[in-house]
Amino acid sequence: MNPTTWGASRTKYGVARRRAITLGCALAVLLGAIVAVPAPAMAAAQQRVTVEATVGTDRQVTVTLACAAAKTCSGKLALKLSTGGTATLAYSVKARGSQTLNWKISTAHYRAFTKRGTATLSIAGTATKPNTAKFTHRATVKPAQPQFALARTNYTIEANRSLPLQLTCAAAAGCAGTVQLKLGSSVLTQANARGKKGTHTVQLTLSTAQVAALKTTATKYTAVVTETKPDAVQHATTLQLKKAAPKPDPEPEPPVRGASKAYAERNWTPTAYDSCPAALHASFQTIGPDGKIYPTWHPAQVTNPATGELCTFGHEHGADPRSSQLFDWVAAFYAPDDLVAGEPVGLPFGYTSEELENYGHEHGGMAMRHEDNGGHKVFVANDVKMLDAHRSWLRLSDGSQLVCSFLIKQHQGSWSPDATSNNAHESLYAARCNDGTEIITSILTRFGNANEMFGTCAPDTAIPTVGSVLPAGDGGRRIIPTTDCVRANPTDWTLYELWESDSKITAPDGTVLAAFDPWFGIRNPSRMYDASASTATTNGISRPLDLAWYAENPAADYLWAGLNHVERFDYTDPRSPFTGAQRDFYLGELQLAPTPDPTGIVYSDPYGGAAKTKRTVGAIQQLIRPGSVLGTVQLSRQKFDAKADYGSNNGVHAPN
């Protein structure tokens, strides 16, 4: 409270403490020996003046006039302070009553008064009732002194936001008032203070924002104490406040990480040709979005820390995903919410199949799908200049070229009969463009229909196969070399295996939210579909390697060159050129539509359907954000890694 705005009246507590100076106004009381008193003196004797001995910061000079007469006493008092200031106060007091009169001196006069430290108050009274009379009174007054004092000025604010101010009251009759905490001219908080003589604690509470503004080093604040008892005094004290240094978070209990089926049941085990131990392979792991441990990418050969020597795994997973500009972004997307510092992040191999099992248990009627470890392959393309369907460069509104980067993980096994009938294979597809396009998806991509494939010699004619219980596709196909085709013409194009996808993320009403269709080629697969070896319940395959040793017309060109002069060996031997490691890929369409959630996050079933904004059991999080250029634009197909060989001089062999 500003000291210039104090009220006019003084409290009864202030009056009780102050030294009262009383003067009988009648001449009869001066010596106590005069028997006959004149009438004016008698009138004055019935009106007695008392002056409070102190003046507080409210600048109030307080005078009390008591009426001893049987009738009302009235009149005027002329007040004069020796350090400056005069006032005339009228009074009217009921019979045998009293009245307190306040004179608020000016700021300048109060300043002069406090500078001198004492002053004489002269009072000239003029009574008009019950009789006319004059009387005088003189008293000494002094500035009131604070009785509350801060016992401490340094405080640390804890998490409870409390400031326990310690105040000491020096007055025998006790102290009362208010305490304000100020920063500059702003009042942050305040509380009442009251107590007997001694030390008391006044609890001030800061707001959350005020505590947040505090520093861990001391900052100056002001405590303003406005006393009302015993005197009206306001005084300020500088405080040093700081907030408690944050306590280090306790080390969290590490989450219990269970193993996914891909890690526990479908992980790699070494063959006679492989020199790395299974435990070393198991060390290449990542934590998936569900908090489970998954296998992830690793080099085909590494240094065994147990021996310090190079060892081989016999299989490869394609391009190093860390070479992609998108790796950190994608790895963070697939990290669990409770990831602990130091836990590995990366591409979780088998995550979609894991969720398919959860989804199937919840919804029923869905076939499970778990694929081998070696078939997970990574494809990277950075800063791809995008072409429209007419082979023209796509550009942004400022004329600059539209550029996208891609990170893809596709399961593509090329050594077993699996793909001859099974059409669903785990895919992770991520792209980011400089027009704002962003997409990260993980689904089971259906390359055409189950129990159906196409051959390299007749790529438009479906070949029926058997054994798959997976759902039908909605586009795409698997072109797989056939024994009769390659046997008749053993060349690179008859052996070339090509998987054409037609992937979509769709809403429950069928609206297409994302459409993309990369193709994946294998130039040296280790198996061919063999109709002559197939039965009503099985799909037969043969090995391209064996064509080198046919008695009639053995294959001798291309990958078979020189093999017919070597003693026959098994297709799993690292000497075989048919490893499935020579792979290329094609980028085609990328069309995105706005999702119901502005974040672009939806949750689809493992096949990319029924995408909603709320997660359900087995649903997979997908990110879809259209850019300013890509949307419904038709794109040209572009080929990458035409000469890539991920199995060169690193121990890779079939099955891979």
XYZ file of C-alpha atoms in Angstrom:
656
model
C 0.000 0.000 0.000
C 1.338 3.446 -0.911
C 2.023 5.487 2.226
C 0.194 8.510 0.790
C -3.133 6.690 0.738
C -3.538 5.618 4.321
C -6.981 6.183 5.888
C -7.807 9.028 8.155
C -8.463 7.163 11.408
C -5.971 5.453 13.707
C -6.609 2.023 15.189
C -7.252 1.476 18.856
C -4.079 -0.627 19.019
C -1.922 2.275 17.873
C -3.441 4.566 20.454
C -2.886 2.044 23.238
C 0.859 1.872 22.666
C 1.755 5.510 22.068
C 2.885 7.739 24.837
C 0.003 10.029 25.567
C 0.678 13.536 26.745
C -2.322 14.948 28.525
C -2.721 18.487 29.707
C -5.608 19.725 31.791
C -6.996 22.714 30.012
C -8.300 24.323 33.213
C -5.957 26.493 35.202
C -7.350 24.808 38.311
C -5.269 21.696 37.785
C -1.904 23.452 37.336
C -1.136 23.587 41.084
C -4.163 21.808 42.544
C -4.436 24.590 45.136
C -6.859 27.083 43.604
C -10.357 26.658 45.011
C -12.294 29.198 42.949
C -12.060 28.687 39.137
C -13.321 31.258 36.604
C -16.094 30.079 34.210
C -13.931 29.924 31.002
C -11.364 27.857 32.801
C -14.074 25.460 33.967
C -15.293 25.100 30.359
C -11.782 24.344 29.140
C -11.282 21.786 31.901
C -14.166 19.778 30.517
C -12.324 19.295 27.187
C -9.048 17.385 27.446
C -6.547 16.845 24.575
C -4.308 13.776 24.110
C -1.675 13.523 21.352
C -0.227 10.273 19.949
C 3.495 10.374 20.485
C 4.438 9.004 17.042
C 3.665 9.771 13.401
C 3.790 6.879 10.979
C 4.484 6.682 7.261
C 0.794 7.432 6.716
C 1.769 10.989 7.811
C -1.171 11.121 10.219
C -0.860 13.352 13.299
C -3.485 12.021 15.694
C -5.176 14.066 18.423
C -7.893 12.753 20.744
C -10.271 15.149 22.461
C -12.306 13.947 25.474
C -15.481 15.668 26.676
C -16.064 15.400 30.460
C -19.137 17.629 30.427
C -22.735 16.500 30.709
C -23.386 18.197 27.387
C -21.815 18.090 23.935
C -18.385 19.662 23.608
C -17.526 21.406 20.327
C -15.079 23.863 18.932
C -11.890 24.044 16.870
C -8.271 23.060 17.300
C -5.449 24.961 15.576
C -2.463 22.635 15.124
C 1.079 23.661 14.308
C 4.109 21.391 13.868
C 7.456 22.956 14.644
C 9.103 21.365 11.595
C 6.435 22.794 9.288
C 2.723 22.508 8.670
C -0.502 23.862 10.169
C -4.113 22.720 10.242
C -7.439 23.623 11.817
C -9.714 20.774 12.882
C -13.304 21.122 14.069
C -14.608 18.806 16.740
C -17.969 17.887 18.191
C -17.950 15.315 20.982
C -20.930 13.826 22.711
C -21.244 14.242 26.446
C -18.624 12.222 28.343
C -17.329 10.854 24.998
C -14.186 11.264 22.918
C -13.257 11.937 19.307
C -10.066 11.163 17.410
C -8.979 13.779 14.920
C -6.377 13.117 12.186
C -4.251 15.628 10.363
C -2.366 14.303 7.380
C 0.696 16.436 6.910
C 2.144 16.957 3.458
C 4.909 14.786 2.034
C 7.361 17.689 2.230
C 6.500 18.437 5.851
C 6.771 14.726 6.729
C 10.178 14.566 5.076
C 11.365 17.575 7.133
C 9.892 16.014 10.272
C 11.629 12.671 9.766
C 14.891 14.400 8.894
C 14.801 16.324 12.214
C 13.698 13.195 14.074
C 11.406 15.063 16.483
C 8.967 17.996 16.512
C 6.774 20.003 18.868
C 3.055 19.984 18.215
C 1.340 23.149 19.429
C -2.446 23.095 19.841
C -4.630 26.172 20.400
C -8.178 25.169 21.223
C -11.317 27.324 20.982
C -14.330 25.774 22.735
C -17.812 26.941 21.754
C -19.800 24.375 23.763
C -20.847 23.794 26.446
C -19.162 27.144 27.170
C -16.897 29.497 25.286
C -13.265 29.053 26.265
C -9.720 28.877 24.929
C -7.047 26.374 25.847
C -3.596 25.300 24.648
C -1.554 22.141 24.572
C 1.992 21.225 23.582
C 3.408 17.771 22.912
C 6.534 16.235 21.468
C 6.064 13.792 18.580
C 8.549 11.514 16.820
C 8.522 9.403 13.624
C 7.159 5.902 14.286
C 9.728 3.097 14.010
C 9.127 -0.273 12.298
C 8.523 -3.139 14.691
C 8.584 -5.911 12.106
C 12.017 -6.889 10.740
C 13.066 -9.654 8.367
C 15.137 -12.270 10.123
C 16.451 -13.616 6.795
C 16.937 -12.061 3.383
C 18.160 -15.027 1.312
C 15.725 -17.730 0.211
C 15.667 -20.670 -2.168
C 12.274 -21.442 -3.691
C 11.532 -25.148 -3.821
C 9.106 -27.058 -6.005
C 6.179 -26.201 -3.695
C 6.576 -22.523 -4.797
C 6.509 -21.364 -1.148
C 8.486 -18.391 0.233
C 8.553 -18.747 4.057
C 9.432 -15.195 5.129
C 10.751 -15.014 8.698
C 9.618 -11.807 10.466
C 10.639 -10.714 13.958
C 8.216 -8.527 15.943
C 9.890 -6.233 18.501
C 6.713 -4.729 19.999
C 5.599 -5.998 23.398
C 1.943 -5.690 22.371
C 2.481 -7.596 19.141
C 2.598 -6.630 15.473
C 0.207 -6.766 12.524
C 0.248 -5.745 8.885
C 0.757 -7.065 5.364
C 3.788 -8.235 3.414
C 4.141 -7.817 -0.344
C 6.759 -9.396 -2.605
C 7.658 -7.066 -5.463
C 9.831 -7.270 -8.541
C 10.416 -3.720 -9.657
C 7.025 -2.042 -9.365
C 5.030 -5.234 -9.837
C 3.429 -6.934 -6.848
C 3.907 -10.671 -7.237
C 2.151 -11.926 -4.115
C 1.169 -10.803 -0.621
C -0.027 -12.134 2.727
C -1.157 -10.866 6.129
C 1.303 -10.839 9.009
C 0.255 -10.943 12.680
C 1.932 -12.184 15.821
C 3.205 -11.639 19.301
C 6.660 -10.429 20.141
C 9.155 -12.840 18.641
C 9.863 -14.508 15.284
C 7.066 -15.654 12.978
C 6.873 -17.202 9.523
C 4.654 -15.696 6.835
C 4.008 -17.985 3.895
C 4.020 -16.311 0.494
C 3.189 -18.479 -2.531
C 4.532 -17.717 -5.987
C 2.780 -18.716 -9.186
C 4.160 -21.398 -11.461
C 5.159 -18.748 -14.003
C 6.906 -16.666 -11.332
C 8.927 -19.661 -10.173
C 9.787 -20.495 -13.769
C 11.148 -16.951 -14.166
C 13.496 -17.405 -11.226
C 17.091 -18.309 -11.874
C 19.318 -20.713 -10.010
C 21.491 -17.720 -9.125
C 20.205 -15.083 -6.684
C 18.042 -12.256 -8.037
C 17.008 -9.100 -6.161
C 13.374 -8.774 -5.078
C 11.756 -6.428 -2.545
C 9.675 -7.289 0.527
C 7.400 -4.355 1.421
C 6.036 -4.552 4.993
C 3.056 -2.311 5.758
C 2.506 -2.315 9.530
C -0.808 -1.400 11.104
C 0.081 -2.395 14.659
C 1.567 -0.933 16.771
C 2.090 1.945 14.315
C 1.312 2.675 10.684
C 4.736 2.158 9.171
C 5.763 0.981 5.731
C 9.296 -0.177 4.990
C 11.051 -2.203 2.314
C 13.831 -4.790 2.494
C 15.833 -6.274 -0.381
C 15.583 -10.048 -0.704
C 17.795 -12.428 -2.656
C 15.691 -15.179 -4.232
C 16.646 -18.120 -6.394
C 14.982 -21.342 -7.363
C 16.358 -24.644 -6.283
C 18.712 -26.226 -8.754
C 16.873 -29.024 -10.500
C 17.487 -32.334 -8.893
C 18.851 -34.878 -11.285
C 16.152 -37.229 -12.403
C 16.532 -40.636 -10.876
C 17.817 -43.157 -13.300
C 14.668 -44.674 -14.786
C 14.141 -48.338 -14.503
C 15.048 -49.634 -17.923
C 11.979 -50.888 -19.770
C 11.646 -54.625 -20.048
C 12.139 -55.368 -23.724
C 10.564 -58.508 -25.050
C 11.753 -60.139 -28.238
C 9.666 -60.009 -31.398
C 9.090 -63.184 -33.352
C 11.387 -61.825 -36.041
C 14.155 -61.610 -33.435
C 13.446 -64.712 -31.363
C 12.171 -67.174 -33.973
C 13.121 -65.927 -37.445
C 16.604 -64.664 -36.766
C 19.689 -65.844 -38.605
C 21.724 -68.911 -37.710
C 25.128 -69.559 -39.306
C 25.804 -72.229 -41.912
C 29.039 -74.092 -42.519
C 30.119 -71.262 -44.846
C 29.635 -68.465 -42.284
C 32.289 -67.393 -39.794
C 30.349 -64.914 -37.625
C 28.576 -66.332 -34.558
C 24.816 -66.043 -34.110
C 25.307 -63.912 -30.987
C 27.160 -61.298 -32.998
C 24.312 -61.162 -35.501
C 21.822 -60.822 -32.639
C 23.720 -57.755 -31.424
C 22.485 -55.870 -34.501
C 19.106 -54.971 -33.099
C 16.712 -52.075 -32.734
C 13.725 -51.280 -30.535
C 10.480 -51.088 -32.490
C 7.476 -48.823 -31.884
C 5.915 -51.542 -29.708
C 8.969 -51.652 -27.447
C 10.073 -55.074 -28.692
C 13.511 -56.033 -29.951
C 13.836 -56.482 -33.728
C 16.706 -57.438 -35.998
C 17.952 -54.636 -38.209
C 20.500 -53.824 -40.908
C 24.143 -54.858 -40.579
C 27.113 -55.165 -42.941
C 27.660 -58.502 -44.675
C 31.020 -58.822 -42.926
C 32.228 -57.272 -39.682
C 35.084 -57.521 -37.236
C 34.348 -60.100 -34.588
C 35.152 -58.355 -31.291
C 35.954 -61.721 -29.735
C 38.764 -62.447 -32.218
C 39.561 -59.077 -33.765
C 39.242 -60.655 -37.207
C 36.771 -60.193 -40.066
C 33.905 -62.638 -40.153
C 30.971 -63.089 -42.548
C 27.241 -63.573 -42.075
C 26.630 -65.121 -45.497
C 23.756 -62.731 -46.270
C 23.281 -59.003 -46.822
C 20.524 -56.470 -46.327
C 21.274 -54.101 -49.180
C 22.255 -50.451 -48.884
C 23.346 -49.037 -45.545
C 20.265 -47.115 -44.334
C 22.567 -44.638 -42.604
C 23.623 -43.429 -46.048
C 20.090 -42.107 -46.507
C 19.354 -38.471 -45.729
C 16.140 -39.745 -44.146
C 17.634 -42.272 -41.735
C 17.484 -40.225 -38.515
C 13.946 -39.059 -39.303
C 12.687 -42.556 -40.069
C 14.548 -44.165 -37.161
C 12.994 -41.649 -34.749
C 9.559 -42.373 -36.211
C 9.915 -46.079 -35.401
C 11.421 -45.580 -31.930
C 9.148 -46.340 -28.952
C 7.836 -43.565 -26.740
C 9.766 -44.933 -23.748
C 13.100 -45.164 -25.534
C 15.990 -44.905 -23.072
C 19.212 -43.119 -23.951
C 21.641 -45.591 -25.396
C 19.029 -47.962 -26.774
C 19.429 -48.665 -30.498
C 17.173 -47.174 -33.163
C 16.871 -48.141 -36.795
C 14.647 -50.031 -39.222
C 12.771 -52.809 -37.383
C 12.775 -55.910 -39.617
C 9.527 -57.853 -39.110
C 7.533 -55.155 -37.293
C 4.582 -55.221 -39.678
C 4.344 -59.011 -39.439
C 4.354 -58.715 -35.648
C 1.430 -56.290 -35.767
C -0.358 -58.547 -38.258
C -0.427 -61.235 -35.594
C -1.850 -58.784 -33.048
C -4.400 -57.570 -35.581
C -5.398 -61.101 -36.479
C -5.960 -62.091 -32.857
C -8.207 -59.065 -32.409
C -10.165 -59.313 -35.660
C -9.841 -62.966 -36.586
C -9.818 -64.568 -40.009
C -6.376 -63.294 -41.028
C -3.447 -65.486 -42.016
C -0.172 -64.897 -40.211
C 2.951 -63.956 -42.163
C 6.508 -64.155 -40.799
C 9.420 -63.946 -43.249
C 13.055 -64.976 -42.968
C 15.770 -62.597 -41.831
C 17.967 -62.586 -44.915
C 15.225 -61.371 -47.243
C 14.974 -57.855 -45.732
C 16.653 -55.513 -48.247
C 17.290 -51.756 -47.990
C 17.201 -49.282 -50.909
C 18.429 -45.669 -50.756
C 18.030 -42.794 -53.215
C 19.020 -39.260 -52.185
C 18.157 -35.987 -53.942
C 16.190 -37.516 -56.813
C 15.103 -34.964 -59.410
C 11.474 -35.755 -60.076
C 10.050 -36.153 -63.592
C 6.433 -35.968 -64.628
C 4.824 -38.495 -66.946
C 6.115 -36.550 -69.968
C 9.723 -36.745 -68.682
C 9.750 -33.051 -67.822
C 11.373 -31.815 -64.639
C 8.900 -30.886 -61.936
C 9.512 -27.495 -60.357
C 8.455 -25.525 -57.320
C 6.626 -22.218 -57.523
C 9.949 -20.346 -57.398
C 11.231 -22.259 -60.424
C 13.631 -24.494 -58.510
C 13.630 -28.220 -59.171
C 11.495 -30.637 -57.169
C 13.836 -33.018 -55.351
C 12.944 -36.027 -53.198
C 14.884 -38.544 -51.124
C 13.763 -42.133 -50.539
C 14.503 -44.837 -47.967
C 12.857 -48.209 -48.601
C 13.065 -51.585 -46.881
C 11.492 -54.420 -48.872
C 11.446 -58.109 -48.017
C 12.359 -59.883 -51.256
C 13.443 -63.472 -50.909
C 14.760 -65.002 -54.128
C 15.931 -68.461 -53.074
C 12.815 -70.397 -51.991
C 9.359 -71.242 -53.417
C 7.746 -68.684 -51.037
C 7.226 -65.858 -53.549
C 5.863 -68.176 -56.244
C 2.557 -68.274 -54.347
C 2.710 -65.757 -51.478
C 2.026 -62.223 -52.631
C 2.315 -60.237 -49.338
C 5.790 -59.090 -48.323
C 6.790 -56.561 -45.675
C 7.581 -53.082 -46.980
C 8.801 -49.870 -45.348
C 8.546 -46.870 -47.646
C 9.701 -43.349 -46.706
C 10.055 -40.240 -48.852
C 10.594 -36.537 -48.218
C 10.592 -33.788 -50.848
C 11.467 -30.107 -50.887
C 7.843 -29.206 -51.641
C 6.821 -30.442 -48.173
C 5.839 -33.968 -49.188
C 6.455 -36.450 -46.367
C 5.498 -40.102 -46.104
C 6.551 -42.976 -43.842
C 4.604 -46.219 -44.184
C 5.012 -49.820 -43.130
C 2.659 -52.386 -44.638
C 2.479 -55.860 -46.109
C 2.609 -54.997 -49.776
C 0.690 -57.366 -52.057
C 2.546 -57.889 -55.301
C -0.395 -59.112 -57.352
C -2.569 -62.026 -56.276
C -1.754 -64.971 -54.080
C -1.334 -68.344 -55.838
C -0.387 -66.588 -59.040
C 2.873 -65.424 -60.620
C 4.174 -64.414 -64.025
C 7.146 -65.772 -65.937
C 9.929 -63.840 -67.631
C 9.242 -65.270 -71.074
C 5.507 -64.509 -70.922
C 5.186 -61.641 -68.398
C 1.544 -60.976 -69.261
C 0.363 -64.537 -68.718
C -0.510 -65.600 -65.166
C 0.920 -68.886 -63.921
C -1.250 -70.559 -61.281
C 0.473 -71.753 -58.103
C -0.798 -73.271 -54.861
C -0.560 -73.145 -51.087
C -1.042 -69.503 -50.092
C -3.828 -68.386 -47.765
C -2.971 -64.678 -48.076
C -5.543 -62.152 -49.338
C -5.893 -61.220 -52.985
C -4.007 -58.201 -54.252
C -5.315 -55.074 -55.936
C -2.554 -54.538 -58.469
C 1.074 -55.271 -59.142
C 2.661 -58.650 -59.934
C 5.661 -60.905 -59.354
C 7.625 -61.827 -62.482
C 9.789 -64.812 -61.558
C 12.152 -66.722 -63.874
C 10.875 -70.122 -64.950
C 13.060 -73.112 -65.606
C 11.827 -73.736 -69.149
C 12.311 -70.069 -70.112
C 15.849 -69.747 -68.735
C 16.815 -73.246 -69.926
C 15.837 -72.323 -73.461
C 17.665 -68.984 -73.362
C 20.004 -68.518 -70.349
C 20.536 -64.731 -70.478
C 20.330 -61.804 -68.139
C 16.788 -60.847 -69.215
C 15.286 -64.352 -68.868
C 16.791 -64.657 -65.382
C 15.729 -61.137 -64.324
C 13.180 -61.280 -61.493
C 10.953 -58.235 -61.065
C 8.426 -57.467 -58.348
C 5.997 -54.675 -59.267
C 4.099 -53.159 -56.347
C 0.899 -51.149 -56.318
C 0.742 -49.995 -52.699
C -2.000 -47.884 -51.138
C -3.054 -46.507 -47.774
C -6.834 -46.187 -47.772
C -9.479 -44.811 -45.416
C -12.390 -46.997 -44.235
C -14.575 -45.627 -47.063
C -11.968 -46.562 -49.671
C -10.533 -43.074 -50.135
C -6.906 -43.380 -51.199
C -4.696 -41.377 -48.849
C -1.393 -42.500 -50.364
C -0.413 -44.436 -53.497
C 3.129 -45.498 -54.389
C 4.451 -48.299 -56.585
C 8.192 -49.000 -56.437
C 9.520 -52.016 -58.372
C 12.316 -54.295 -57.217
C 14.564 -56.257 -59.567
C 16.989 -59.147 -58.957
C 19.559 -59.918 -61.622
C 20.958 -63.102 -60.066
C 18.246 -64.975 -58.131
C 19.137 -68.429 -56.857
C 15.833 -70.086 -57.782
C 13.508 -70.497 -60.757
C 9.940 -71.718 -60.769
C 9.800 -75.252 -62.149
C 6.390 -76.378 -63.328
C 7.653 -79.908 -63.950
C 8.604 -80.275 -60.289
C 5.322 -78.828 -58.991
C 2.431 -80.896 -57.663
C -1.149 -80.238 -56.701
C 0.020 -79.091 -53.271
C 3.566 -77.790 -53.826
C 5.375 -75.329 -56.035
C 8.559 -76.764 -57.493
C 11.739 -74.777 -58.026
C 15.117 -75.445 -59.597
C 18.511 -73.745 -59.355
C 19.964 -71.530 -62.110
C 23.411 -72.721 -61.029
C 22.615 -76.266 -62.152
C 22.173 -75.152 -65.772
C 25.970 -74.964 -65.991
C 26.241 -78.709 -65.702
C 23.388 -79.924 -67.892
C 24.504 -82.705 -70.191
C 22.796 -81.090 -73.160
C 23.392 -77.439 -73.952
C 24.803 -76.342 -70.590
C 24.614 -72.612 -69.880
C 28.007 -71.089 -70.500
C 27.481 -67.340 -70.911
C 26.648 -64.419 -68.635
C 26.722 -65.543 -64.993
C 27.370 -69.157 -65.964
C 30.646 -68.396 -67.729
C 33.386 -70.846 -66.698
C 31.245 -72.882 -64.321
C 30.931 -75.930 -66.581
C 34.658 -76.498 -66.221
C 34.427 -76.622 -62.419
C 33.378 -79.607 -60.372
C 29.731 -79.285 -59.478
C 28.950 -77.593 -56.140
C 25.793 -76.731 -54.201
C 23.808 -73.543 -54.812
C 24.563 -72.412 -51.211
C 28.308 -72.400 -51.885
C 29.798 -68.853 -51.837
C 31.403 -69.634 -55.219
C 27.972 -69.511 -56.847
C 27.253 -66.247 -58.706
C 23.534 -66.730 -58.014
C 23.265 -65.038 -54.629
C 20.277 -62.697 -55.099
C 22.567 -59.786 -54.179
C 22.575 -58.004 -57.554
C 19.517 -55.834 -57.182
C 18.066 -52.678 -58.641
C 14.866 -50.745 -58.027
C 12.504 -48.333 -59.745
C 10.644 -45.339 -58.349
C 7.287 -44.515 -59.878
C 4.076 -42.968 -58.597
C 3.860 -41.013 -55.341
C 0.423 -39.509 -54.808
C -0.765 -38.240 -51.438
C -4.058 -36.798 -50.184
C -4.741 -34.837 -46.969
C -5.552 -36.997 -43.954
C -8.342 -36.261 -41.441
C -5.704 -35.362 -38.844
C -3.635 -32.267 -39.739
C -0.530 -33.984 -38.343
C -0.759 -36.488 -41.180
C -0.798 -39.423 -38.753
C -3.215 -42.283 -39.375
C -3.349 -45.890 -38.188
C -4.074 -48.551 -40.761
C -4.375 -52.309 -40.696
C -1.186 -54.181 -41.633
C -2.191 -54.185 -45.292
C -2.684 -50.396 -45.389
C -6.494 -50.410 -45.234
C -9.080 -48.892 -42.869
C -6.759 -46.001 -41.926
C -8.168 -43.989 -39.016
C -6.952 -41.240 -36.718
C -7.204 -43.458 -33.609
C -4.996 -46.436 -32.939
C -6.511 -49.884 -32.438
C -4.908 -53.234 -31.617
C -2.570 -54.279 -34.402
C -2.922 -50.992 -36.294
C 0.251 -49.432 -37.676
C 1.112 -45.748 -37.541
C 1.527 -44.140 -40.965
C 2.633 -40.583 -41.800
C 1.122 -38.910 -44.888
C 1.675 -35.207 -45.645
C 1.070 -33.964 -49.197
C 3.367 -31.258 -50.548
C 2.713 -28.274 -52.760
C 3.620 -30.063 -56.011
C 3.183 -33.786 -55.553
C -0.376 -34.899 -55.072
C -2.130 -36.200 -58.146
C 0.794 -35.515 -60.499
C 1.709 -38.505 -62.651
C 5.416 -39.334 -62.386
C 7.844 -41.043 -64.707
C 9.464 -44.250 -63.555
C 13.195 -43.995 -62.830
C 15.657 -46.845 -62.318
C 18.401 -46.985 -59.678
C 21.286 -49.297 -58.713
C 21.476 -50.840 -62.198
C 24.929 -52.256 -61.416
C 24.699 -52.691 -57.643
C 26.065 -55.917 -56.219
C 25.766 -56.288 -52.448
C 27.385 -59.720 -52.437
C 30.796 -59.031 -53.914
C 33.758 -60.499 -51.992
C 31.997 -60.433 -48.636
C 30.968 -64.060 -48.091
C 27.363 -63.664 -49.284
C 25.770 -66.821 -50.633
C 22.329 -68.317 -51.067
C 20.031 -68.378 -49.240
C 20.191 -64.595 -49.111
